[in-house]
Amino acid sequence: MVAVEKGAREPAEGGSRRLILDTAARLLRSGGYHQTTLREIAEAVGIRKASLYYHFASKEEIVEAVVNDGVRFVHEAVVAALAGHAEATPRERLEAAIGAHLTALHGHGDYTSASIKTFTFGASPAPDSVRRVRRAYEEVWRDLVAEMQAADVLPAERAPEALRNFLLGALNGSTDWYRPGRYEVAELAAEFAALIAPKTTS
C-alpha cells in the first residue's frame, strides 16, 4: 500500500476525489462494506487501483468519507429547514425538519443509503469521526424534541431518546420502500409529523 499523508490529499477535494466518492457510494449502496473492493471502485472510476492512493490511504478512509458525507448532506438540509422556519410553531418545525430529512435522504440516495448500510464498518467499530458526525446530527433532533416537549406539543413523560431513535429509524427506513413519483415528500412529512404529534383542534 502506498502511504500518503492525509494533508497532501486534501487539496484534491473536487474532481477525481469526488468522482471516487460518488462511485464508491453507489457500489457501497448495492454491495455493502465487505463486498465492495478497492479494485472494483478503481475499475468503475476508470483508473488504476494504485491511483486511488493519491486521494485516499485505504478503503476504510473512502468508506469513512462516504458515510460522513451521507450524514452531512441530511444534517445541513435539516438545519437549513429549521433556520427557515425559525418563527414557526414547534410542530411546523418538526414537519419542516422531517421533509428536509426525507428530501436529502432520497436526493443523495447513494450516499445516504451507503451511510446507513455501512455505518458499522462491518465487524469493526465505527471511526471516531463517523460517530462524531452522527452525534452532531442527532443533537439537532434532540433539541427539536426538547423544544416540542417544552411547548407541550409532545407529552413531557415521553422518553426523548426513544422518540428520537424511533423517528430517525422510521425516516431512514424509507430507503427500503420510497419511490419517486409514488409518494410526495411533503405528504409523507405531514403523515410522519401527524404520527409523532397529531394536530389538535380548538
mmCIF file of C-alpha atoms in Angstrom:
data_model
loop_
_atom_site.group_PDB
_atom_site.id
_atom_site.type_symbol
_atom_site.label_atom_id
_atom_site.label_comp_id
_atom_site.label_asym_id
_atom_site.label_seq_id
_atom_site.Cartn_x
_atom_site.Cartn_y
_atom_site.Cartn_z
ATOM 1 C CA MET A 1 0.000 0.000 0.000
ATOM 2 C CA VAL A 2 1.257 3.449 -0.895
ATOM 3 C CA ALA A 3 1.443 5.706 2.139
ATOM 4 C CA VAL A 4 0.213 9.240 1.500
ATOM 5 C CA GLU A 5 -0.122 11.924 4.127
ATOM 6 C CA LYS A 6 -3.746 12.979 4.532
ATOM 7 C CA GLY A 7 -2.877 16.648 4.366
ATOM 8 C CA ALA A 8 -1.315 16.147 0.950
ATOM 9 C CA ARG A 9 -4.555 14.695 -0.377
ATOM 10 C CA GLU A 10 -6.954 17.349 0.827
ATOM 11 C CA PRO A 11 -6.306 19.967 -1.919
ATOM 12 C CA ALA A 12 -7.710 17.485 -4.437
ATOM 13 C CA GLU A 13 -11.147 17.657 -2.812
ATOM 14 C CA GLY A 14 -13.068 18.091 -6.066
ATOM 15 C CA GLY A 15 -12.752 16.445 -9.441
ATOM 16 C CA SER A 16 -11.277 12.975 -9.229
ATOM 17 C CA ARG A 17 -11.740 12.711 -5.477
ATOM 18 C CA ARG A 18 -15.444 13.433 -5.706
ATOM 19 C CA LEU A 19 -15.800 11.017 -8.623
ATOM 20 C CA ILE A 20 -14.191 8.304 -6.493
ATOM 21 C CA LEU A 21 -16.575 9.027 -3.626
ATOM 22 C CA ASP A 22 -19.614 9.126 -5.929
ATOM 23 C CA THR A 23 -18.618 5.771 -7.373
ATOM 24 C CA ALA A 24 -17.819 4.247 -4.006
ATOM 25 C CA ALA A 25 -21.160 5.417 -2.616
ATOM 26 C CA ARG A 26 -23.013 3.747 -5.479
ATOM 27 C CA LEU A 27 -21.109 0.480 -5.037
ATOM 28 C CA LEU A 28 -21.416 0.504 -1.255
ATOM 29 C CA ARG A 29 -25.139 1.112 -1.547
ATOM 30 C CA SER A 30 -25.589 -2.051 -3.588
ATOM 31 C CA GLY A 31 -22.799 -4.276 -2.281
ATOM 32 C CA GLY A 32 -22.148 -3.161 1.274
ATOM 33 C CA TYR A 33 -18.824 -2.848 3.053
ATOM 34 C CA HIS A 34 -17.369 -6.314 2.611
ATOM 35 C CA GLN A 35 -18.426 -6.845 -0.990
ATOM 36 C CA THR A 36 -17.025 -3.529 -2.239
ATOM 37 C CA THR A 37 -13.302 -3.642 -3.013
ATOM 38 C CA LEU A 38 -10.738 -1.024 -3.967
ATOM 39 C CA ARG A 39 -10.218 -2.783 -7.274
ATOM 40 C CA GLU A 40 -13.933 -2.600 -8.023
ATOM 41 C CA ILE A 41 -14.028 1.106 -7.189
ATOM 42 C CA ALA A 42 -10.978 1.827 -9.342
ATOM 43 C CA GLU A 43 -12.354 -0.109 -12.303
ATOM 44 C CA ALA A 44 -15.708 1.661 -12.064
ATOM 45 C CA VAL A 45 -13.979 5.054 -11.959
ATOM 46 C CA GLY A 46 -11.707 4.056 -14.852
ATOM 47 C CA ILE A 47 -8.373 4.406 -13.084
ATOM 48 C CA ARG A 48 -5.697 2.058 -11.767
ATOM 49 C CA LYS A 49 -6.091 0.816 -8.225
ATOM 50 C CA ALA A 50 -2.772 2.426 -7.273
ATOM 51 C CA SER A 51 -4.149 5.814 -8.345
ATOM 52 C CA LEU A 52 -6.716 5.685 -5.569
ATOM 53 C CA TYR A 53 -3.922 6.139 -3.036
ATOM 54 C CA TYR A 54 -3.236 9.640 -4.335
ATOM 55 C CA HIS A 55 -6.583 10.641 -2.814
ATOM 56 C CA PHE A 56 -7.204 8.076 -0.067
ATOM 57 C CA ALA A 57 -4.904 5.989 2.112
ATOM 58 C CA SER A 58 -7.222 2.978 2.301
ATOM 59 C CA LYS A 59 -10.632 1.530 1.598
ATOM 60 C CA GLU A 60 -11.602 2.435 5.149
ATOM 61 C CA GLU A 61 -10.856 6.101 4.502
ATOM 62 C CA ILE A 62 -13.061 6.068 1.397
ATOM 63 C CA VAL A 63 -15.913 4.444 3.305
ATOM 64 C CA GLU A 64 -15.468 6.892 6.171
ATOM 65 C CA ALA A 65 -15.771 9.836 3.778
ATOM 66 C CA VAL A 66 -18.867 8.383 2.112
ATOM 67 C CA VAL A 67 -20.567 7.656 5.437
ATOM 68 C CA ASN A 68 -19.817 11.122 6.808
ATOM 69 C CA ASP A 69 -20.975 12.847 3.630
ATOM 70 C CA GLY A 70 -24.210 10.883 3.752
ATOM 71 C CA VAL A 71 -24.937 12.194 7.235
ATOM 72 C CA ARG A 72 -23.753 15.735 6.475
ATOM 73 C CA PHE A 73 -25.997 16.113 3.430
ATOM 74 C CA VAL A 74 -29.032 15.372 5.582
ATOM 75 C CA HIS A 75 -27.754 17.365 8.580
ATOM 76 C CA GLU A 76 -27.200 20.509 6.510
ATOM 77 C CA ALA A 77 -30.637 20.231 4.885
ATOM 78 C CA VAL A 78 -32.436 19.884 8.213
ATOM 79 C CA VAL A 79 -30.519 22.746 9.838
ATOM 80 C CA ALA A 80 -31.364 24.977 6.855
ATOM 81 C CA ALA A 81 -35.038 23.997 7.045
ATOM 82 C CA LEU A 82 -35.210 24.777 10.758
ATOM 83 C CA ALA A 83 -33.484 28.109 10.204
ATOM 84 C CA GLY A 84 -36.057 28.900 7.524
ATOM 85 C CA HIS A 85 -38.845 28.109 9.982
ATOM 86 C CA ALA A 86 -37.370 29.889 12.988
ATOM 87 C CA GLU A 87 -40.625 31.740 13.681
ATOM 88 C CA ALA A 88 -42.896 28.754 13.056
ATOM 89 C CA THR A 89 -44.584 26.664 15.731
ATOM 90 C CA PRO A 90 -42.637 23.674 17.106
ATOM 91 C CA ARG A 91 -44.941 21.286 15.262
ATOM 92 C CA GLU A 92 -44.438 23.152 11.980
ATOM 93 C CA ARG A 93 -40.714 22.991 12.574
ATOM 94 C CA LEU A 94 -40.995 19.250 13.130
ATOM 95 C CA GLU A 95 -42.758 18.801 9.790
ATOM 96 C CA ALA A 96 -40.175 21.007 8.048
ATOM 97 C CA ALA A 97 -37.321 19.009 9.567
ATOM 98 C CA ILE A 98 -38.904 15.718 8.535
ATOM 99 C CA GLY A 99 -39.439 16.989 4.996
ATOM 100 C CA ALA A 100 -35.847 18.189 4.748
ATOM 101 C CA HIS A 101 -34.515 14.884 6.055
ATOM 102 C CA LEU A 102 -36.551 12.901 3.527
ATOM 103 C CA THR A 103 -35.637 15.212 0.652
ATOM 104 C CA ALA A 104 -31.913 14.975 1.365
ATOM 105 C CA LEU A 105 -32.107 11.278 2.191
ATOM 106 C CA HIS A 106 -33.549 10.430 -1.217
ATOM 107 C CA GLY A 107 -31.895 13.253 -3.145
ATOM 108 C CA HIS A 108 -28.462 11.895 -2.192
ATOM 109 C CA GLY A 109 -29.579 8.271 -2.231
ATOM 110 C CA ASP A 110 -26.236 6.632 -2.945
ATOM 111 C CA TYR A 111 -24.501 8.436 -0.087
ATOM 112 C CA THR A 112 -27.289 8.216 2.447
ATOM 113 C CA SER A 113 -28.127 4.571 1.723
ATOM 114 C CA ALA A 114 -24.441 3.655 1.808
ATOM 115 C CA SER A 115 -24.091 5.567 5.076
ATOM 116 C CA ILE A 116 -26.946 3.631 6.672
ATOM 117 C CA LYS A 117 -25.762 0.312 5.257
ATOM 118 C CA THR A 118 -22.079 0.598 6.172
ATOM 119 C CA PHE A 119 -22.182 2.711 9.338
ATOM 120 C CA THR A 120 -20.768 -0.092 11.494
ATOM 121 C CA PHE A 121 -17.877 -0.764 9.078
ATOM 122 C CA GLY A 122 -18.544 -4.471 9.158
ATOM 123 C CA ALA A 123 -17.178 -6.070 12.321
ATOM 124 C CA SER A 124 -15.012 -3.053 13.236
ATOM 125 C CA PRO A 125 -16.119 -0.173 15.473
ATOM 126 C CA ALA A 126 -17.095 2.920 13.517
ATOM 127 C CA PRO A 127 -14.274 5.502 13.345
ATOM 128 C CA ASP A 128 -14.362 8.428 15.753
ATOM 129 C CA SER A 129 -15.224 10.896 13.000
ATOM 130 C CA VAL A 130 -18.240 8.820 11.954
ATOM 131 C CA ARG A 131 -19.584 8.679 15.500
ATOM 132 C CA ARG A 132 -18.897 12.398 15.958
ATOM 133 C CA VAL A 133 -20.677 13.420 12.746
ATOM 134 C CA ARG A 134 -23.648 11.220 13.576
ATOM 135 C CA ARG A 135 -23.892 12.555 17.139
ATOM 136 C CA ALA A 136 -23.859 16.131 15.850
ATOM 137 C CA TYR A 137 -26.866 15.391 13.682
ATOM 138 C CA GLU A 138 -28.684 13.531 16.426
ATOM 139 C CA GLU A 139 -28.212 16.613 18.613
ATOM 140 C CA VAL A 140 -30.368 18.622 16.174
ATOM 141 C CA TRP A 141 -33.230 16.211 16.765
ATOM 142 C CA ARG A 142 -32.577 16.046 20.485
ATOM 143 C CA ASP A 143 -33.010 19.820 20.648
ATOM 144 C CA LEU A 144 -36.137 19.711 18.487
ATOM 145 C CA VAL A 145 -37.765 17.042 20.663
ATOM 146 C CA ALA A 146 -36.926 19.089 23.769
ATOM 147 C CA GLU A 147 -38.432 22.159 22.129
ATOM 148 C CA MET A 148 -41.668 20.290 21.390
ATOM 149 C CA GLN A 149 -41.893 18.895 24.908
ATOM 150 C CA ALA A 150 -41.311 22.328 26.409
ATOM 151 C CA ALA A 151 -44.162 23.665 24.271
ATOM 152 C CA ASP A 152 -46.445 20.751 25.267
ATOM 153 C CA VAL A 153 -46.594 19.581 21.664
ATOM 154 C CA LEU A 154 -45.266 16.274 22.955
ATOM 155 C CA PRO A 155 -46.044 14.903 26.425
ATOM 156 C CA ALA A 156 -43.188 15.553 28.829
ATOM 157 C CA GLU A 157 -43.308 11.951 30.057
ATOM 158 C CA ARG A 158 -42.303 10.510 26.701
ATOM 159 C CA ALA A 159 -38.690 9.309 26.636
ATOM 160 C CA PRO A 160 -36.875 11.805 24.368
ATOM 161 C CA GLU A 161 -34.137 9.408 23.264
ATOM 162 C CA ALA A 162 -36.593 6.650 22.396
ATOM 163 C CA LEU A 163 -38.727 9.113 20.438
ATOM 164 C CA ARG A 164 -35.731 10.477 18.537
ATOM 165 C CA ASN A 165 -34.476 6.991 17.683
ATOM 166 C CA PHE A 166 -37.953 5.905 16.603
ATOM 167 C CA LEU A 167 -38.374 8.908 14.324
ATOM 168 C CA LEU A 168 -34.938 8.749 12.720
ATOM 169 C CA GLY A 169 -35.273 4.997 12.294
ATOM 170 C CA ALA A 170 -38.606 5.438 10.555
ATOM 171 C CA LEU A 171 -37.286 8.152 8.255
ATOM 172 C CA ASN A 172 -34.146 6.237 7.337
ATOM 173 C CA GLY A 173 -36.183 3.081 6.848
ATOM 174 C CA SER A 174 -37.978 4.768 3.968
ATOM 175 C CA THR A 175 -34.957 3.943 1.801
ATOM 176 C CA ASP A 176 -36.443 0.437 1.582
ATOM 177 C CA TRP A 177 -39.818 1.469 0.186
ATOM 178 C CA TYR A 178 -39.785 5.054 -1.049
ATOM 179 C CA ARG A 179 -40.063 5.518 -4.826
ATOM 180 C CA PRO A 180 -40.070 8.931 -6.557
ATOM 181 C CA GLY A 181 -43.416 9.593 -8.138
ATOM 182 C CA ARG A 182 -45.202 7.144 -5.892
ATOM 183 C CA TYR A 183 -45.011 9.354 -2.830
ATOM 184 C CA GLU A 184 -44.752 13.103 -2.408
ATOM 185 C CA VAL A 185 -42.226 14.109 0.227
ATOM 186 C CA ALA A 186 -44.454 16.884 1.558
ATOM 187 C CA GLU A 187 -47.305 14.423 2.080
ATOM 188 C CA LEU A 188 -45.013 11.925 3.790
ATOM 189 C CA ALA A 189 -43.637 14.664 6.045
ATOM 190 C CA ALA A 190 -47.178 15.601 7.065
ATOM 191 C CA GLU A 191 -48.033 11.945 7.753
ATOM 192 C CA PHE A 192 -44.924 11.333 9.828
ATOM 193 C CA ALA A 193 -45.457 14.547 11.785
ATOM 194 C CA ALA A 194 -49.069 13.560 12.462
ATOM 195 C CA LEU A 195 -47.942 10.217 13.858
ATOM 196 C CA ILE A 196 -45.485 11.892 16.223
ATOM 197 C CA ALA A 197 -47.527 14.961 17.160
ATOM 198 C CA PRO A 198 -51.150 14.883 15.976
ATOM 199 C CA LYS A 199 -52.649 18.272 15.216
ATOM 200 C CA THR A 200 -55.003 19.499 17.881
ATOM 201 C CA THR A 201 -58.353 21.058 17.123
ATOM 202 C CA SER A 202 -59.602 24.003 19.057
#
